[in-house]
Tab-separated table of C-alpha atoms in Angstrom:
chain	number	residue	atom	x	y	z
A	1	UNK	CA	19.512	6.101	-26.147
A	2	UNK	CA	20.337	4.390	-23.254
A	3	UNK	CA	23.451	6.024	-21.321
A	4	UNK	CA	25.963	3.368	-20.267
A	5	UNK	CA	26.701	3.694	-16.469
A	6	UNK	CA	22.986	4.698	-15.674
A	7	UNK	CA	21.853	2.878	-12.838
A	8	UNK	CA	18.260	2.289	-13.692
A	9	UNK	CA	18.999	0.928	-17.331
A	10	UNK	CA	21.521	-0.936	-15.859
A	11	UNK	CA	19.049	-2.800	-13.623
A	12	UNK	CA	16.703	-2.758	-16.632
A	13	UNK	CA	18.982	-4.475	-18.309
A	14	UNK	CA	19.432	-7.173	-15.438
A	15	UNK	CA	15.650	-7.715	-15.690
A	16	UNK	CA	15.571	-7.965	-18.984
A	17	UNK	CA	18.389	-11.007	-17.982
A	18	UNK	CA	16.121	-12.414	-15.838
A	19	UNK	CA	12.801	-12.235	-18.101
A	20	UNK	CA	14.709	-15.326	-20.216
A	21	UNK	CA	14.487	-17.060	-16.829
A	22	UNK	CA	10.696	-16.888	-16.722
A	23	UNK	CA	9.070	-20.208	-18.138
A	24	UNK	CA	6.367	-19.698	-20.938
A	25	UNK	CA	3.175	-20.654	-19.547
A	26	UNK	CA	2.142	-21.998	-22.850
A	27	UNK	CA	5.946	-24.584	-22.387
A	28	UNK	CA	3.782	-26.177	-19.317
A	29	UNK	CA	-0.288	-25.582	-20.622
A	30	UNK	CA	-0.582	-25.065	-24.362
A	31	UNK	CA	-3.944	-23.132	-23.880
A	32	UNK	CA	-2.165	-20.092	-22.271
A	33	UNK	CA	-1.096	-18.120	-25.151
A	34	UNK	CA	-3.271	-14.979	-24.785
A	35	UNK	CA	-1.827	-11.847	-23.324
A	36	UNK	CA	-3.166	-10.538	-19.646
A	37	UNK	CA	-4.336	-6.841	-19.463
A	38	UNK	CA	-1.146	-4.705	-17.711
A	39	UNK	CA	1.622	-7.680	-17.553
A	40	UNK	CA	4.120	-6.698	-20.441
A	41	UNK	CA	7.237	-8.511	-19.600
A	42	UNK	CA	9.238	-5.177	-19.388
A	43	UNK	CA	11.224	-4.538	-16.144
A	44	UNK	CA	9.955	-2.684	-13.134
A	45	UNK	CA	12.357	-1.199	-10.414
A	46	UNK	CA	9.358	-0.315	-8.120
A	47	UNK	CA	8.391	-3.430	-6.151
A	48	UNK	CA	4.690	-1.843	-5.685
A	49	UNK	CA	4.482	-1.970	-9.523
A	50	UNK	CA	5.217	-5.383	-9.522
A	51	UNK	CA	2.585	-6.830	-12.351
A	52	UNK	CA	2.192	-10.407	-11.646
A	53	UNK	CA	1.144	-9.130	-7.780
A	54	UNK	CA	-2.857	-8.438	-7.895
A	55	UNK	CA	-4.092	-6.003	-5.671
A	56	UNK	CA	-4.254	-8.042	-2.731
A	57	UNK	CA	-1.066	-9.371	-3.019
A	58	UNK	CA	1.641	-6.981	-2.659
A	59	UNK	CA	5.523	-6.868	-2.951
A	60	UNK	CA	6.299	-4.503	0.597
A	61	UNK	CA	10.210	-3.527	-0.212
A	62	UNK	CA	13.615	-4.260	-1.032
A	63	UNK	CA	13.263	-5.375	-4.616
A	64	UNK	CA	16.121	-4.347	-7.300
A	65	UNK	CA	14.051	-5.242	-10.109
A	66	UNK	CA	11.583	-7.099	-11.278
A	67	UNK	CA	9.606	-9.062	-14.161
A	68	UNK	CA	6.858	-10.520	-15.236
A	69	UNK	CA	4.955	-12.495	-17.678
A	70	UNK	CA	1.057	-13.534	-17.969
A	71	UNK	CA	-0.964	-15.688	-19.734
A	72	UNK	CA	-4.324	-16.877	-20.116
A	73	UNK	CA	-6.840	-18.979	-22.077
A	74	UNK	CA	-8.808	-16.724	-23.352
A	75	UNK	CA	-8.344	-12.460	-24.399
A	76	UNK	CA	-11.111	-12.319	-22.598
A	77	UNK	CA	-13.493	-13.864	-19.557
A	78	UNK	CA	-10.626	-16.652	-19.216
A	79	UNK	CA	-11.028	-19.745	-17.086
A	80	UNK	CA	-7.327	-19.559	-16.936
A	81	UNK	CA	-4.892	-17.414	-16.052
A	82	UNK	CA	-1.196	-17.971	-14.987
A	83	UNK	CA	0.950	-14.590	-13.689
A	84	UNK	CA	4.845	-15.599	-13.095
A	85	UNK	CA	6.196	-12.644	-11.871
A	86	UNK	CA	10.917	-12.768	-11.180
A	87	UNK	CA	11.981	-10.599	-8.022
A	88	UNK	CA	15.934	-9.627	-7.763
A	89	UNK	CA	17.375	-8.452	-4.163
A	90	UNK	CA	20.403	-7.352	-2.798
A	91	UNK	CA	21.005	-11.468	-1.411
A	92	UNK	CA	19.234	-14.627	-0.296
A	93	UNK	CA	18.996	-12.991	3.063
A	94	UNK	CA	17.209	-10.859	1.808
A	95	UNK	CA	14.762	-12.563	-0.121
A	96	UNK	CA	14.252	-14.602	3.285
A	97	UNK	CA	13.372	-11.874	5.536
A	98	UNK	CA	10.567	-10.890	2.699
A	99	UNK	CA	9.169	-14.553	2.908
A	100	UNK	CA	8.784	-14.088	6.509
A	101	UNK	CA	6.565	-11.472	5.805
A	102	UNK	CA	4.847	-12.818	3.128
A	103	UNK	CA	4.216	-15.849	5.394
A	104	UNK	CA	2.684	-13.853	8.550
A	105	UNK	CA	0.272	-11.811	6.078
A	106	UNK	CA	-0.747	-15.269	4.496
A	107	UNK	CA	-1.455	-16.910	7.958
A	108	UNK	CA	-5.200	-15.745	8.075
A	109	UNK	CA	-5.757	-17.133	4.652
A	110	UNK	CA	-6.588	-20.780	3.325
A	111	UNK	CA	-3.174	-22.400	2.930
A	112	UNK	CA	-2.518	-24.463	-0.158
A	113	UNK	CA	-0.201	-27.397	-0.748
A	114	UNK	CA	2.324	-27.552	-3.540
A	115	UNK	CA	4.683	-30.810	-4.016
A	116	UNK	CA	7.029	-29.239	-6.169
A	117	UNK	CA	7.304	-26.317	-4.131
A	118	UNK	CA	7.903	-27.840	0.008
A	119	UNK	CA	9.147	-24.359	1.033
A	120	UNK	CA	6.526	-22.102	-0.462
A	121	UNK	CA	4.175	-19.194	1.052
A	122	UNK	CA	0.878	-20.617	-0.775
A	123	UNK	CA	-2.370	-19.479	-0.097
A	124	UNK	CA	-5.667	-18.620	-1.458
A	125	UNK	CA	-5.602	-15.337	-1.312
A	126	UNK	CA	-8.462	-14.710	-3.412
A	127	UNK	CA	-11.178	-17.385	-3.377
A	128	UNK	CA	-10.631	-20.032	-6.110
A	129	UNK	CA	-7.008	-18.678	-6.876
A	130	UNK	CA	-3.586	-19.548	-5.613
A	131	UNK	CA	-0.896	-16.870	-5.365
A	132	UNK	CA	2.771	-18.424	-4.492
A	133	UNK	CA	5.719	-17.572	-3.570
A	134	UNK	CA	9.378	-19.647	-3.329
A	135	UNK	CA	13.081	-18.212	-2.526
A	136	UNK	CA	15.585	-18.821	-4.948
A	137	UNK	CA	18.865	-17.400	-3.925
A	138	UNK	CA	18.910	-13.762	-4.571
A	139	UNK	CA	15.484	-14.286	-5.990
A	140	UNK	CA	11.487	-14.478	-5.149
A	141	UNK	CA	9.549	-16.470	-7.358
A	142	UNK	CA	6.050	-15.420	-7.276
A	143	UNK	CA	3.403	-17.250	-9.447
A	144	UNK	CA	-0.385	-16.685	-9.768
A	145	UNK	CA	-3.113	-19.090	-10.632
A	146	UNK	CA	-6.664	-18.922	-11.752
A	147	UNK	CA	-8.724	-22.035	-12.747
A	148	UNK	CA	-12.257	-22.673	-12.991
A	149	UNK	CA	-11.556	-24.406	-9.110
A	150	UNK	CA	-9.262	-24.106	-6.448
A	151	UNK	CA	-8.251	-27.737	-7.725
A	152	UNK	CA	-7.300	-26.984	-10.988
A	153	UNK	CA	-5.970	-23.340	-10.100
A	154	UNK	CA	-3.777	-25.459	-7.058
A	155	UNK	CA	-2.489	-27.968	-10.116
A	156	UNK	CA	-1.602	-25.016	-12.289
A	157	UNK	CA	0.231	-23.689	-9.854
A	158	UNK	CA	1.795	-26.708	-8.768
A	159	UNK	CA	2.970	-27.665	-12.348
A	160	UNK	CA	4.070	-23.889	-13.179
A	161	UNK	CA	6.257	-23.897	-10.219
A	162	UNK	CA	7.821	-27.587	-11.146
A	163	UNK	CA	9.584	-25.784	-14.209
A	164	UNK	CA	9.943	-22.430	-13.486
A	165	UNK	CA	12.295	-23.032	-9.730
A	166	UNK	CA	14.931	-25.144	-11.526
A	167	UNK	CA	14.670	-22.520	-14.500
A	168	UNK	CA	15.215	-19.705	-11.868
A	169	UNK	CA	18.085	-21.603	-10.494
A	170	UNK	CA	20.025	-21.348	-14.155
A	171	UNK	CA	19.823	-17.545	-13.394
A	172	UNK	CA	23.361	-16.165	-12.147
A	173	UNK	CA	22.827	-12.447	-10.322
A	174	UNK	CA	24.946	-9.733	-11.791
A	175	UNK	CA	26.502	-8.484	-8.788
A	176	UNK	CA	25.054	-5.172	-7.660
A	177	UNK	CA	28.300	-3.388	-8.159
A	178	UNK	CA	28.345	-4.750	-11.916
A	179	UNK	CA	25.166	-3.596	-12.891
A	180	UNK	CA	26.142	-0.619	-14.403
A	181	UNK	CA	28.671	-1.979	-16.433
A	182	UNK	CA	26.108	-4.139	-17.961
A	183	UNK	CA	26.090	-3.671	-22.193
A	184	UNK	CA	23.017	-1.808	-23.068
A	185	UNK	CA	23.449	-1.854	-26.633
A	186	UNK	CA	24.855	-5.219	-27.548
A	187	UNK	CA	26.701	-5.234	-31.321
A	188	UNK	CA	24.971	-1.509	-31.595
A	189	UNK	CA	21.591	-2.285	-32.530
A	190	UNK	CA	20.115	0.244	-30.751
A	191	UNK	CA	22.093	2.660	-32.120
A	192	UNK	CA	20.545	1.729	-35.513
A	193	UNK	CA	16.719	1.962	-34.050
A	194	UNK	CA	15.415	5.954	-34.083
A	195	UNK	CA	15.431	6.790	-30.532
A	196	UNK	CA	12.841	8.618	-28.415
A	197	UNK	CA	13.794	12.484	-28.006
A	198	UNK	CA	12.772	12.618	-23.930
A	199	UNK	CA	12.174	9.515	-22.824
A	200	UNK	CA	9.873	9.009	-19.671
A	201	UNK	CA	10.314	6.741	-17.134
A	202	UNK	CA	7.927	4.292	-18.328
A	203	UNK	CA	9.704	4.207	-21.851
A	204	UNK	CA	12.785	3.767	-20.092
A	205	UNK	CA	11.147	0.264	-19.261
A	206	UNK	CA	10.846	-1.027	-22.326
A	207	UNK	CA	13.998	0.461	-24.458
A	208	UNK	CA	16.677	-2.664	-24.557
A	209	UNK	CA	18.815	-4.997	-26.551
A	210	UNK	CA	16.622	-7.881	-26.591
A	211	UNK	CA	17.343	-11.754	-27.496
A	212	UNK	CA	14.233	-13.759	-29.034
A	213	UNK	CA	13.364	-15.207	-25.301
A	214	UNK	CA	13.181	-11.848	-23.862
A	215	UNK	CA	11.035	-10.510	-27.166
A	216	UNK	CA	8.422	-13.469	-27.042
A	217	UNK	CA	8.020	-12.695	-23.260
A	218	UNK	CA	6.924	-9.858	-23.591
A	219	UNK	CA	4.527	-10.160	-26.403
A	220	UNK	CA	1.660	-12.443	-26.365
A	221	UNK	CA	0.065	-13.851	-29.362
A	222	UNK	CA	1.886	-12.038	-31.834
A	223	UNK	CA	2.212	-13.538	-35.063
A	224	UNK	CA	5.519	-12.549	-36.111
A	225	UNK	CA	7.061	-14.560	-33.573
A	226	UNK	CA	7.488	-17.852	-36.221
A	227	UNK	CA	8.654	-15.525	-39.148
A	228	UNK	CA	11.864	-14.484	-37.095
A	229	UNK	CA	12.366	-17.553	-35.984
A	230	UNK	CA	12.473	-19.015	-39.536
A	231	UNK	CA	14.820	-15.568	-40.224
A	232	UNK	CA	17.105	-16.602	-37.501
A	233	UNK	CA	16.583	-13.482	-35.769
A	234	UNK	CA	19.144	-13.525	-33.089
A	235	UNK	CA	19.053	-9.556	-31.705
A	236	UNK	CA	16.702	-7.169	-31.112
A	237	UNK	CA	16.444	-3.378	-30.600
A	238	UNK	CA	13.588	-2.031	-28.925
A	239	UNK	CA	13.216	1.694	-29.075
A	240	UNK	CA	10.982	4.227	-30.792
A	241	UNK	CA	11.912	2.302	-33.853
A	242	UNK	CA	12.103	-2.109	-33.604
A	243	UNK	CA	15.245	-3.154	-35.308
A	244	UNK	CA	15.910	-6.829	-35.871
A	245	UNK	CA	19.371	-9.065	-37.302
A	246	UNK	CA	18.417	-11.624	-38.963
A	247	UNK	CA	20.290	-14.394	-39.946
A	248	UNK	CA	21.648	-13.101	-43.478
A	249	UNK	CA	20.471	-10.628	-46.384
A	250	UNK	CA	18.460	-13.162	-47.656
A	251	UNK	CA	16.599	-13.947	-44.879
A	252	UNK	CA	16.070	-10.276	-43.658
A	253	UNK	CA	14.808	-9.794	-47.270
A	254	UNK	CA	12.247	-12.645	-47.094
A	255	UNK	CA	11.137	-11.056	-43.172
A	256	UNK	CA	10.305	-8.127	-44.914
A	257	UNK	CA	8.595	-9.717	-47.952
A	258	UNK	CA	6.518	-12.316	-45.753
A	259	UNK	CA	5.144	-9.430	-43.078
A	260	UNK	CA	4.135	-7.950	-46.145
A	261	UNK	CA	2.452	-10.826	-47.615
A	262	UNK	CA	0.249	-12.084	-44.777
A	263	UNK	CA	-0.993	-8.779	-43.838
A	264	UNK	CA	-4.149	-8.250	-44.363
A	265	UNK	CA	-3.998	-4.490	-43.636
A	266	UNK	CA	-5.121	-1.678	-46.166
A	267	UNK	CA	-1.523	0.100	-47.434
A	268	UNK	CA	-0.191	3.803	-46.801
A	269	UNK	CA	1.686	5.667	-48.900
A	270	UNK	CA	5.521	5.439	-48.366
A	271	UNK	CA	7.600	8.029	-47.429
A	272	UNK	CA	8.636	10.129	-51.169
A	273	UNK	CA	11.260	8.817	-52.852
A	274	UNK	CA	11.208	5.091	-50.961
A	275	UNK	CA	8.750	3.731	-52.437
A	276	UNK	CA	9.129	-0.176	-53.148
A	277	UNK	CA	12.024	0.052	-50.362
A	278	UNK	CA	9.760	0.782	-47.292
A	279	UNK	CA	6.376	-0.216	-46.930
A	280	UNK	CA	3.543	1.335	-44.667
A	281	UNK	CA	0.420	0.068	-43.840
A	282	UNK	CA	-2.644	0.853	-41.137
A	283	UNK	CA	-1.815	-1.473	-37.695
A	284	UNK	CA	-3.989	-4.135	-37.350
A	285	UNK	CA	-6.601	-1.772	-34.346
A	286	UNK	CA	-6.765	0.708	-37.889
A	287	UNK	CA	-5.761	3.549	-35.854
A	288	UNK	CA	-1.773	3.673	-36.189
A	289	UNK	CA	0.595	3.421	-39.226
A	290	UNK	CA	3.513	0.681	-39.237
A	291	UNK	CA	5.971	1.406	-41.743
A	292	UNK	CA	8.683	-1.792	-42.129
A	293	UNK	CA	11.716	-1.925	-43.963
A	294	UNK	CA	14.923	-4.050	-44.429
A	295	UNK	CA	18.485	-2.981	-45.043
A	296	UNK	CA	21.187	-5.549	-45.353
A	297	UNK	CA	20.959	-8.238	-42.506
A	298	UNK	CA	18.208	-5.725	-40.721
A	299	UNK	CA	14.209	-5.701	-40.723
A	300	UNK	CA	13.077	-2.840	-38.949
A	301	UNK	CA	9.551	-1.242	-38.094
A	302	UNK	CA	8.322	2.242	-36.603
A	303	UNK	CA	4.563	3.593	-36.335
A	304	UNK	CA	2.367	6.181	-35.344
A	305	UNK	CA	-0.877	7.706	-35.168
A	306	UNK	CA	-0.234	10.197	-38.097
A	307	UNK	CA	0.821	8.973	-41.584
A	308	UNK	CA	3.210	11.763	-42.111
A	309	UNK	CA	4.411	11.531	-39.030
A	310	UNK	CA	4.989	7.947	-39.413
A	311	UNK	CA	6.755	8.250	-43.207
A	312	UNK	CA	9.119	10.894	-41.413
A	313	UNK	CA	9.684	8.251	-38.726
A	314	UNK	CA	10.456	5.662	-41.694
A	315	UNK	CA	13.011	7.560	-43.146
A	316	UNK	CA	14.784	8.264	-40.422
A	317	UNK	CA	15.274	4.382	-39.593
A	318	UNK	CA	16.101	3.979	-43.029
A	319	UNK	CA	18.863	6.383	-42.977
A	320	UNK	CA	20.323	5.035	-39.938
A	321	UNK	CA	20.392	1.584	-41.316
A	322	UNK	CA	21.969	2.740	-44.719
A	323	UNK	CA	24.565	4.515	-42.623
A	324	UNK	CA	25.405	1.224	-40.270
A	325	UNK	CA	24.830	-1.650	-42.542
């Protein structure tokens, strides 16, 4: 569980405020729905681990936090590929002196145009693709293109950037002496999600209160996206175990029964003395177990290599949800 006060979740939890800042590439080109290989949408607080910055494009310092979300055409071989990548620092001043490097290190490359972005560091950095970057207040916009030519990768860009600047601009910074006082489990729904016993620093990414915007960010393609939107899902708890409040019983009860339905997964036993109330079934790769459940306004899912290990898992999420309906 998240400790309250922790510096690092705190600023995790500022990313995660930013992430719902972060257009959908898919809102500006409906063929961009497919995830990209290492860009999960899940807070970094090491600039140099920045995931919408390719290897020649680097993030040199300074950065609080950061987030990012691709997209491309295709899971694989894509003629397109869009990386939007959210950078917090202390102040605007900030964020200005790293333009001016950003600027000087793109001076030896092929500069690129943008109209809705006058005060951009473009280039093409790599041949055929346009890497970006625009100050917005306490923020650094960064946005990666890839088309099948430097034209269309340019009007990718170009049309990325025209939504995503006055979305960034909605974004109000936390101020840095705030940060920790940020709410890390909002209404408790983490506290109903089985928690990792040692976290590591990479878990410590992903483990949040999430609302829908920050959930579809960070997970491309998935198809249970429209079934918790019809459930009015409204708050999520990411953790060892995925806890979600939907709208009502009713609709937490037809979550669970849907999932069910449309998978097309061969079924695992459930846990002893559960059956009918938790359901497990082999994940969609065939290697891991998903067991899914709901209790009262709650769907919730946990999984793991191991079936055992994964009905243990399952009814230890159920308990917790019987004991904070």
């Amino acid at each position: 569980m998240p400790k309250q006060g922790d510096g690092d979740f705190g600023w995790a939890a500022e990313g995660n405020r930013m992430v719902e800042a972060v257009v959908l590439p898919s809102d500006v080109d409906p063929s961009l729905t497919r995830a990209v290989k290492d860009v999960d949408g899940a807070p970094t607080l090491n600039g140099y681990e920045s995931q919408s910055l390719h290897d020649g494009v680097r993030l040199i310092s300074g950065t609080k936090v950061g987030v990012s979300v691709g997209r491309a055409d295709l899971a694989e071989n894509a003629t397109k590929e869009v990386r939007i990548g959210l950078y917090r620092y202390t102040d605007a001043e900030a964020v200005s002196k790293e333009m001016k490097l950003f600027e000087s290190a793109f001076s030896t490359k092929p500069k690129v145009t943008l109209p809705s972005a006058s005060d951009a560091a473009a280039a093409e950095h790599v041949p055929g693709e346009v890497d970006a970057f625009v100050p917005v207040g306490a923020l650094l916009v960064h946005v990666h293109a890839k088309g099948r030519s430097l034209q269309e990768s340019t009007s990718l860009a170009d049309r990325i950037l025209a939504v995503q600047i006055p979305a960034a601009k909605q974004y109000r910074p936390t101020a840095g002496a705030d940060v920790p006082r940020l709410p890390l489990d909002r209404d408790g729904i983490l506290s109903r999600a089985v928690g990792m016993a040692a976290e590591s620093d990479e878990d410590r990414r992903f483990i949040a209160a999430l609302t829908p915007p920050m959930y579809e960010r960070r997970l491309a393609d998935n198809p249970i996206v429209p079934h918790l939107r019809e459930a009015g899902v409204d708050l999520m708890g990411w953790n060892y175990g995925k806890v979600m409040r939907a709208r009502d019983v009713a609709a937490a009860t037809r979550l669970f029964e849907r999932l069910e339905q449309t998978s097309k997964q061969p079924p695992g036993a459930a846990p002893p003395g559960l059956d009918g109330k938790i359901a497990c079934r082999r994940s969609a790769g065939g290697t891991d177990f998903v067991c899914r459940m709901h209790v009262g306004r709650y769907y919730a899912q946990v999984g793991s290599r191991d079936l055992t290990d994964a009905q243990q898992l399952a009814t230890a999420q159920w308990v917790l949800l019987t004991r904070s309906p």
